[in-house]
Amino acid sequence: MVDTTQEQGSWRRGAAGRHAVVVGGSLAGLLAAHVLAEHADRVTIVERDRFPSGPETRPGVPQGRHAHVLLDGGQLALDALLPGFMAELRAAGAPRIGMPSDMVQWQSGRWFRRTEATSHIYTGSRAQIEHLVRGRVLANPVITSVTSTEAVGLLGDASRVRGVLLRERGEEAGNGGQEPRTLEADLVVDASGRGSRARQWLSAIGAEPPEEETIDTGLAYASRIYHNKGDHLGSDALGYYVFPGPEQVYGGGVLPLEDGRYLVILSGLRGDEPPTDEEGFTAYAARFPHPFIHDWLREAEPDTPPFGFRQTSNLRRRYDRPGRRPAGFLATGDALCTFNPIYGQGMAVAAMSAVALRDALADPRRTPTTARVQRALFEASRQAWDISAGADKKMPGAEGNAVTVRAADRAADWYLSRVLQRYPGDPVVGPAFRSVLTLTSPLTRVFAPNVARAVLFGPVARTPGKPPMTREAVSG
């Protein structure tokens, strides 16, 4: 575990009686607990909700009703943490979509060629993935959970955290107003999500809260689940998507779920949000640059009402920067860095952060101090932030303290604009940039010599003039 006996908070491996508390039982918290179980005698997960018995959405996951995709980087991380997990997910029926072969996709004024897949995404529900992860993690006897209970503060002082203050929720809380109870711990990991109250907790024990970086485009979306009554679009595609951008701000798509139904998402910016009434939801899709999704909606059979979601800003808490912070406290997942959900990065980064935690704790070359482990968690989310924040800075009406484009960024933006022009159809640029977006290659991949030649000197490849309803034939 992280040794809290040294300055800056380090963990001494092998010490007896170590107890870690993880605040939050979603994907990031579950996977963090799984890693910590290799270094602690006890790991306790504190969760505000009751864990459902099956793959059901929870009130504490407000985005749970909406679209989630699991990118390649997250798939690799989950299999590294829980061997065989992706085979288990596939056996449970999660749809696997080859990109770009299985998706009719529009972005920046161009349709993507549906060439052979170079990456795959899973589009099943978040609830299904959490259910499978939860089953694997909670089977470990080292890990226990305390549910219907919320963390309301920290024990300790500015030099070291020594546990958490807990309060029961709902019926278990009785008449309310009860005093918080204490749960002592050698390490507290905040995995409580976007709405983390760790800033207040740290201030209350005399520590310095982290600086926050924000970029908010005002994006809002609404989602609804449908049955498709037939292949009325005449397509062999598994999904359809229109990506928004500075010139065309409406987005949305149709993605398959594990039970044969489809989740439809529509998005717009502040002041022109997609409605959540039946007629308005369908009519909103007519704003897209082509009517194919609107046509799909008019023929499909709705299974749920539309649900809206508005909390889509990019938010990064800079625990990696110097400050008066206690040993024995870490932040991970959305409590550390959360992204505009339109980019589908959250679950992948949660899993990749758990891998970073595992590697930092197991590194034989360095003592895993609190500060060093926190920097490793920050690095695990850096590329996803650069992608989502970099794109959102360019959206009209973007607000926040991190929207300024620095002079040093302008050359890179010029180069990336050429990448985006070629992404939909170029056989060299497309796979390279797709591997960056799916978090399996670093950003430097698009500057590799063969990619740079295509970006700087190659022509913009021709792409379909209308939605490509069939895959391109594989040559050779």
XYZ file of C-alpha atoms in Angstrom:
476
model
C 0.000 0.000 0.000
C 0.889 3.681 -0.038
C 3.218 4.280 2.936
C 1.976 7.132 5.130
C 4.953 7.159 7.452
C 7.143 9.445 5.368
C 6.886 13.067 4.325
C 4.467 13.553 1.430
C 2.744 10.334 2.447
C 4.215 7.087 1.270
C 3.012 3.533 1.745
C 5.264 0.933 3.255
C 4.592 -2.433 1.655
C 3.998 -5.412 3.853
C 2.917 -3.597 7.016
C 0.255 -5.495 8.977
C -3.283 -4.305 9.601
C -3.511 -1.825 6.738
C -7.047 -0.598 5.990
C -8.049 1.328 2.850
C -11.380 3.065 2.338
C -12.692 3.824 -1.145
C -15.452 6.443 -1.298
C -17.725 5.528 -4.209
C -18.746 2.170 -5.647
C -18.924 2.943 -9.342
C -16.419 1.630 -11.858
C -13.472 3.755 -10.689
C -14.058 2.884 -7.032
C -14.577 -0.815 -7.622
C -11.407 -1.131 -9.663
C -9.386 0.929 -7.181
C -10.587 -1.387 -4.395
C -9.592 -4.398 -6.476
C -6.048 -3.049 -6.819
C -5.748 -2.049 -3.160
C -6.808 -5.516 -2.039
C -3.372 -6.716 -3.134
C -1.698 -4.333 -0.671
C -4.091 -4.045 2.286
C -5.562 -6.407 4.848
C -8.974 -4.770 4.514
C -10.605 -2.597 1.868
C -13.967 -0.948 2.516
C -16.084 0.571 -0.248
C -18.471 3.285 0.954
C -21.412 3.812 -1.413
C -24.367 6.204 -1.175
C -26.736 3.847 -3.009
C -27.712 0.260 -2.411
C -26.005 -1.965 -4.922
C -28.639 -3.515 -7.196
C -28.716 -7.280 -7.556
C -28.617 -7.073 -11.341
C -27.502 -4.770 -14.160
C -29.728 -1.859 -13.168
C -29.117 1.895 -13.121
C -28.629 3.567 -9.736
C -29.880 6.988 -8.589
C -26.320 7.986 -7.715
C -25.261 7.622 -11.345
C -27.334 10.351 -13.042
C -25.735 9.646 -16.402
C -26.479 5.937 -16.106
C -29.539 6.129 -18.371
C -27.510 7.613 -21.193
C -25.084 6.377 -23.830
C -21.801 4.796 -22.758
C -19.102 3.304 -24.906
C -16.076 1.322 -23.806
C -13.040 2.336 -25.842
C -10.142 0.033 -26.718
C -7.924 1.530 -24.008
C -10.524 0.649 -21.388
C -10.956 -2.859 -22.756
C -7.240 -3.550 -22.481
C -7.158 -2.128 -18.953
C -10.131 -4.186 -17.763
C -8.617 -7.395 -19.095
C -5.319 -6.528 -17.415
C -7.073 -6.014 -14.075
C -9.710 -8.746 -14.338
C -8.374 -11.405 -16.727
C -11.031 -12.699 -19.091
C -13.393 -9.801 -18.392
C -13.926 -8.802 -22.014
C -14.841 -12.380 -22.958
C -17.339 -12.335 -20.089
C -18.784 -9.033 -21.294
C -19.117 -10.328 -24.835
C -20.795 -13.525 -23.584
C -23.306 -11.330 -21.724
C -24.387 -9.870 -25.072
C -22.634 -6.503 -25.106
C -22.584 -5.226 -28.710
C -19.129 -4.849 -30.271
C -18.933 -2.306 -33.089
C -16.041 -2.212 -35.519
C -14.829 1.270 -36.355
C -15.295 2.465 -39.022
C -16.836 -0.600 -40.728
C -19.982 -0.970 -38.593
C -20.931 2.696 -38.116
C -22.556 5.232 -40.418
C -20.734 8.306 -39.170
C -20.687 12.019 -40.047
C -18.208 14.586 -38.710
C -17.012 18.022 -39.806
C -19.051 17.950 -43.000
C -17.931 14.525 -44.226
C -19.155 10.929 -44.166
C -16.652 8.304 -43.064
C -15.644 5.539 -45.393
C -16.768 2.223 -43.939
C -13.482 0.433 -44.427
C -12.187 -2.532 -42.450
C -12.265 -1.997 -38.675
C -9.057 -0.947 -36.933
C -10.645 -0.590 -33.484
C -13.805 -1.686 -31.699
C -16.111 -0.118 -29.152
C -18.646 -1.746 -26.862
C -21.977 0.084 -26.655
C -23.895 -1.864 -24.020
C -25.209 -0.178 -20.916
C -22.971 1.120 -18.158
C -25.137 -0.834 -15.708
C -24.154 -4.115 -17.366
C -20.432 -3.381 -17.150
C -20.675 -2.207 -13.529
C -22.679 -5.301 -12.594
C -20.057 -7.649 -14.016
C -17.151 -5.719 -12.458
C -18.957 -5.538 -9.103
C -19.476 -9.292 -9.082
C -15.792 -9.949 -9.677
C -14.523 -7.342 -7.192
C -16.870 -8.024 -4.271
C -16.128 -11.744 -4.453
C -12.749 -10.930 -2.891
C -13.028 -11.563 0.879
C -10.603 -8.705 1.570
C -13.164 -6.231 0.176
C -16.379 -5.272 1.975
C -18.980 -2.637 1.160
C -20.976 -0.221 3.282
C -23.995 0.896 1.260
C -26.735 3.495 1.737
C -24.021 5.485 3.480
C -22.242 8.669 2.465
C -18.899 10.094 3.404
C -19.334 13.556 4.920
C -15.770 14.392 5.917
C -12.253 13.243 6.682
C -10.509 12.252 9.873
C -7.036 13.617 10.463
C -5.326 16.898 9.784
C -3.383 18.742 7.088
C -0.457 16.349 7.423
C -2.276 13.032 7.291
C -5.752 11.586 6.681
C -6.725 8.900 9.176
C -10.178 7.874 7.978
C -13.619 9.154 7.032
C -16.769 10.440 8.668
C -19.866 8.518 7.591
C -23.599 9.134 7.768
C -26.319 6.662 6.836
C -28.873 7.629 4.229
C -32.550 6.845 3.701
C -34.486 4.573 6.022
C -31.322 3.340 7.708
C -30.706 6.856 9.004
C -33.754 6.768 11.289
C -35.006 10.200 12.276
C -32.058 12.032 10.771
C -29.741 14.453 12.436
C -27.572 11.663 13.799
C -23.932 12.342 14.491
C -21.512 11.035 11.849
C -19.645 7.898 12.813
C -15.970 7.394 12.208
C -14.233 4.783 10.083
C -10.486 4.785 10.587
C -8.215 4.028 7.646
C -4.603 4.268 6.553
C -5.642 5.381 3.068
C -8.758 7.106 1.743
C -9.413 7.100 -2.012
C -11.994 9.542 -3.315
C -13.845 7.887 -6.192
C -17.111 9.711 -5.506
C -17.440 11.156 -8.996
C -17.978 14.541 -10.598
C -19.808 15.859 -7.525
C -16.965 15.081 -5.112
C -16.944 17.215 -1.970
C -13.270 16.579 -1.255
C -12.461 20.290 -1.551
C -14.670 20.990 1.454
C -13.366 17.938 3.317
C -9.760 18.993 2.872
C -10.454 22.579 3.883
C -12.210 21.345 7.033
C -9.034 19.587 8.258
C -6.815 22.563 7.433
C -5.463 21.245 4.131
C -5.335 23.034 0.798
C -7.918 22.013 -1.801
C -6.755 21.513 -5.386
C -7.087 24.093 -8.110
C -9.788 23.282 -10.645
C -9.709 23.640 -14.433
C -13.038 23.847 -16.255
C -14.265 23.989 -19.829
C -18.019 24.009 -20.360
C -19.530 24.082 -23.846
C -23.059 24.089 -22.472
C -23.698 20.788 -24.224
C -26.902 19.102 -23.117
C -28.369 15.861 -24.295
C -31.403 13.652 -24.057
C -31.610 9.886 -24.463
C -34.368 7.386 -25.131
C -34.493 3.622 -25.642
C -36.237 2.151 -28.689
C -37.113 -1.096 -30.405
C -36.334 -1.087 -34.107
C -39.290 -2.552 -36.002
C -37.316 -3.280 -39.135
C -34.315 -2.428 -41.250
C -36.122 0.424 -42.940
C -32.875 2.309 -43.668
C -31.594 -0.593 -45.773
C -28.266 -0.624 -43.953
C -25.940 -3.307 -42.612
C -24.620 -0.824 -40.029
C -24.814 -1.582 -36.328
C -24.972 2.080 -35.338
C -25.346 5.629 -36.636
C -23.729 8.813 -35.355
C -23.475 12.530 -36.141
C -20.641 14.245 -34.239
C -21.095 17.919 -33.357
C -18.467 20.541 -34.018
C -17.997 24.308 -34.149
C -19.773 24.635 -37.508
C -22.598 22.129 -36.832
C -23.410 22.007 -33.130
C -26.124 19.322 -33.129
C -25.133 15.739 -32.486
C -26.558 12.354 -31.759
C -26.829 8.779 -32.775
C -28.334 5.327 -32.503
C -26.358 2.702 -30.575
C -27.283 -0.942 -29.868
C -27.708 -2.253 -26.325
C -27.100 -5.739 -24.961
C -30.777 -6.719 -24.942
C -31.504 -6.000 -28.613
C -32.875 -2.527 -28.001
C -31.272 0.743 -29.126
C -30.319 3.857 -27.218
C -30.819 7.121 -29.092
C -28.950 10.231 -27.962
C -29.554 13.798 -29.207
C -27.398 16.753 -28.166
C -27.295 20.533 -28.533
C -25.827 23.558 -26.760
C -27.159 25.776 -23.996
C -30.281 27.655 -24.942
C -31.182 25.064 -27.580
C -31.201 21.833 -25.602
C -32.962 18.736 -26.949
C -36.469 18.454 -25.474
C -37.686 15.541 -23.381
C -41.256 15.382 -24.681
C -42.090 12.736 -27.278
C -42.847 14.929 -30.272
C -40.097 17.407 -29.540
C -37.477 14.668 -29.149
C -38.199 13.200 -32.575
C -38.470 16.600 -34.252
C -35.106 17.692 -32.854
C -33.311 15.050 -34.922
C -34.441 16.864 -38.072
C -31.765 19.486 -37.321
C -28.976 17.092 -38.282
C -27.258 17.625 -41.651
C -28.982 14.506 -43.041
C -32.408 13.025 -42.141
C -31.253 9.405 -41.688
C -31.467 9.411 -37.873
C -34.753 11.312 -37.977
C -36.072 8.715 -40.409
C -34.942 5.910 -38.070
C -36.741 7.532 -35.134
C -39.997 7.942 -37.033
C -40.173 4.194 -37.679
C -38.808 2.855 -34.373
C -40.935 2.020 -31.347
C -40.075 3.916 -28.128
C -39.631 1.855 -24.995
C -38.934 4.609 -22.440
C -39.590 8.332 -22.154
C -36.721 10.674 -23.045
C -34.375 11.607 -20.212
C -32.248 14.757 -20.204
C -28.742 15.411 -18.876
C -26.933 18.736 -18.459
C -23.732 18.174 -16.421
C -21.266 17.850 -19.275
C -18.413 20.224 -18.491
C -14.790 19.120 -18.469
C -13.445 19.420 -14.911
C -9.923 18.585 -13.741
C -8.779 18.844 -10.129
C -5.037 19.484 -9.960
C -3.934 17.320 -7.057
C -0.680 16.855 -8.980
C 0.348 20.451 -8.252
C 2.138 21.468 -5.042
C -0.042 22.257 -2.066
C -0.526 21.620 1.639
C -2.246 18.276 1.331
C -2.309 15.301 3.643
C -0.650 11.950 3.218
C -3.020 9.031 2.815
C -5.544 10.715 0.509
C -5.919 10.072 -3.244
C -8.477 11.012 -5.882
C -9.306 8.940 -8.941
C -11.916 8.601 -11.680
C -14.343 11.470 -12.138
C -13.399 12.824 -8.707
C -10.038 13.660 -10.268
C -10.862 14.387 -13.898
C -14.188 14.276 -15.685
C -14.869 14.838 -19.364
C -17.613 15.948 -21.688
C -19.462 12.605 -22.024
C -19.842 13.053 -25.794
C -16.317 11.649 -26.216
C -17.077 8.390 -24.401
C -13.875 8.369 -22.330
C -15.050 8.018 -18.726
C -15.180 4.236 -18.309
C -11.903 3.733 -20.169
C -10.095 6.309 -18.018
C -11.523 4.753 -14.832
C -10.008 1.396 -15.809
C -6.734 2.914 -17.039
C -6.427 4.832 -13.755
C -6.743 1.585 -11.819
C -3.907 0.139 -13.917
C -1.843 3.233 -13.121
C -2.589 2.754 -9.416
C -1.560 -0.897 -9.629
C 1.690 -0.083 -11.403
C 2.600 2.780 -9.056
C 2.077 0.625 -5.974
C 4.038 -2.298 -7.431
C 6.981 -0.307 -8.820
C 10.089 -1.730 -7.108
C 12.204 1.266 -8.081
C 10.262 3.963 -6.249
C 8.575 4.311 -2.883
C 4.862 4.809 -3.605
C 4.347 8.112 -1.811
C 0.922 9.706 -1.881
C 2.212 12.485 -4.135
C 3.877 10.054 -6.542
C 0.818 7.818 -6.827
C -1.436 10.840 -7.344
C 0.774 12.017 -10.207
C 0.463 8.572 -11.796
C -3.324 8.829 -11.606
C -3.163 12.289 -13.160
C -1.053 10.993 -16.051
C -3.569 8.214 -16.707
C -6.221 10.832 -17.486
C -4.030 13.370 -19.302
C -4.546 12.201 -22.897
C -8.310 11.967 -22.552
C -8.333 15.512 -21.133
C -6.187 16.798 -23.981
C -8.623 15.314 -26.507
C -11.894 16.452 -24.948
C -10.708 19.809 -23.634
C -8.811 20.560 -26.831
C -11.906 19.990 -28.946
C -14.300 21.764 -26.579
C -12.218 24.946 -26.475
C -13.208 25.483 -30.097
C -16.954 25.148 -29.545
C -18.983 28.372 -29.727
C -19.887 29.725 -26.319
C -17.386 27.582 -24.411
C -16.829 28.934 -20.894
C -14.383 28.255 -18.066
C -10.941 29.101 -16.804
C -9.189 26.678 -19.204
C -10.679 27.776 -22.529
C -7.818 30.068 -23.526
C -5.834 28.793 -26.504
C -2.136 29.411 -25.886
C 0.150 30.661 -28.650
C 2.117 27.413 -28.403
C -1.044 25.460 -29.234
C -1.703 27.192 -32.563
C 0.778 25.175 -34.635
C -0.545 21.928 -33.183
C -4.128 23.070 -33.871
C -3.219 23.779 -37.501
C -1.717 20.309 -37.852
C -4.667 18.613 -36.136
C -7.090 20.453 -38.427
C -5.375 18.723 -41.335
C -5.597 15.416 -39.470
C -9.349 15.905 -39.043
C -9.761 16.634 -42.766
C -8.133 13.308 -43.609
C -9.475 11.222 -40.732
C -12.739 10.122 -42.427
C -11.115 8.601 -45.483
C -7.329 8.375 -45.438
C -6.014 4.792 -44.964
C -2.943 6.004 -43.057
C -4.276 8.947 -41.046
C -7.604 7.334 -40.128
C -6.294 4.297 -38.213
C -3.556 6.346 -36.519
C -5.910 9.042 -35.251
C -8.526 6.452 -34.273
C -5.964 4.694 -32.073
C -5.312 8.018 -30.313
C -9.010 8.697 -29.775
C -9.574 5.202 -28.387
C -6.653 5.693 -25.958
C -4.449 2.875 -27.246
C -1.758 5.109 -28.791
C -0.208 8.342 -27.509
C -0.906 11.651 -29.231
C 2.530 11.416 -30.805
C 1.185 8.654 -33.069
C -0.265 11.273 -35.441
C 3.203 12.820 -35.783
C 4.870 9.560 -36.840
C 6.754 9.962 -40.169
C 4.302 8.056 -42.377
C 1.313 9.840 -40.831
C 3.000 13.257 -41.019
C 3.725 12.748 -44.738
C 0.063 12.000 -45.403
C -1.066 14.955 -43.263
C 1.358 17.517 -44.683
C 1.698 16.447 -48.306
C -1.061 13.985 -49.128
C -4.383 14.953 -50.709
C -7.646 14.833 -48.800
C -9.122 11.444 -49.689
C -12.536 11.285 -51.253
C -15.326 10.188 -48.935
C -18.969 9.226 -49.592
C -21.311 11.987 -50.687
C -24.226 10.461 -48.778
C -24.641 8.094 -45.816
C -22.753 4.865 -46.662
C -25.372 2.280 -45.802
C -23.155 -0.675 -46.718
C -19.572 -1.566 -45.832
C -16.840 -1.168 -48.386
C -15.669 -4.448 -49.882
C -12.361 -5.639 -48.480
C -9.776 -5.532 -51.277
C -7.344 -8.365 -51.985
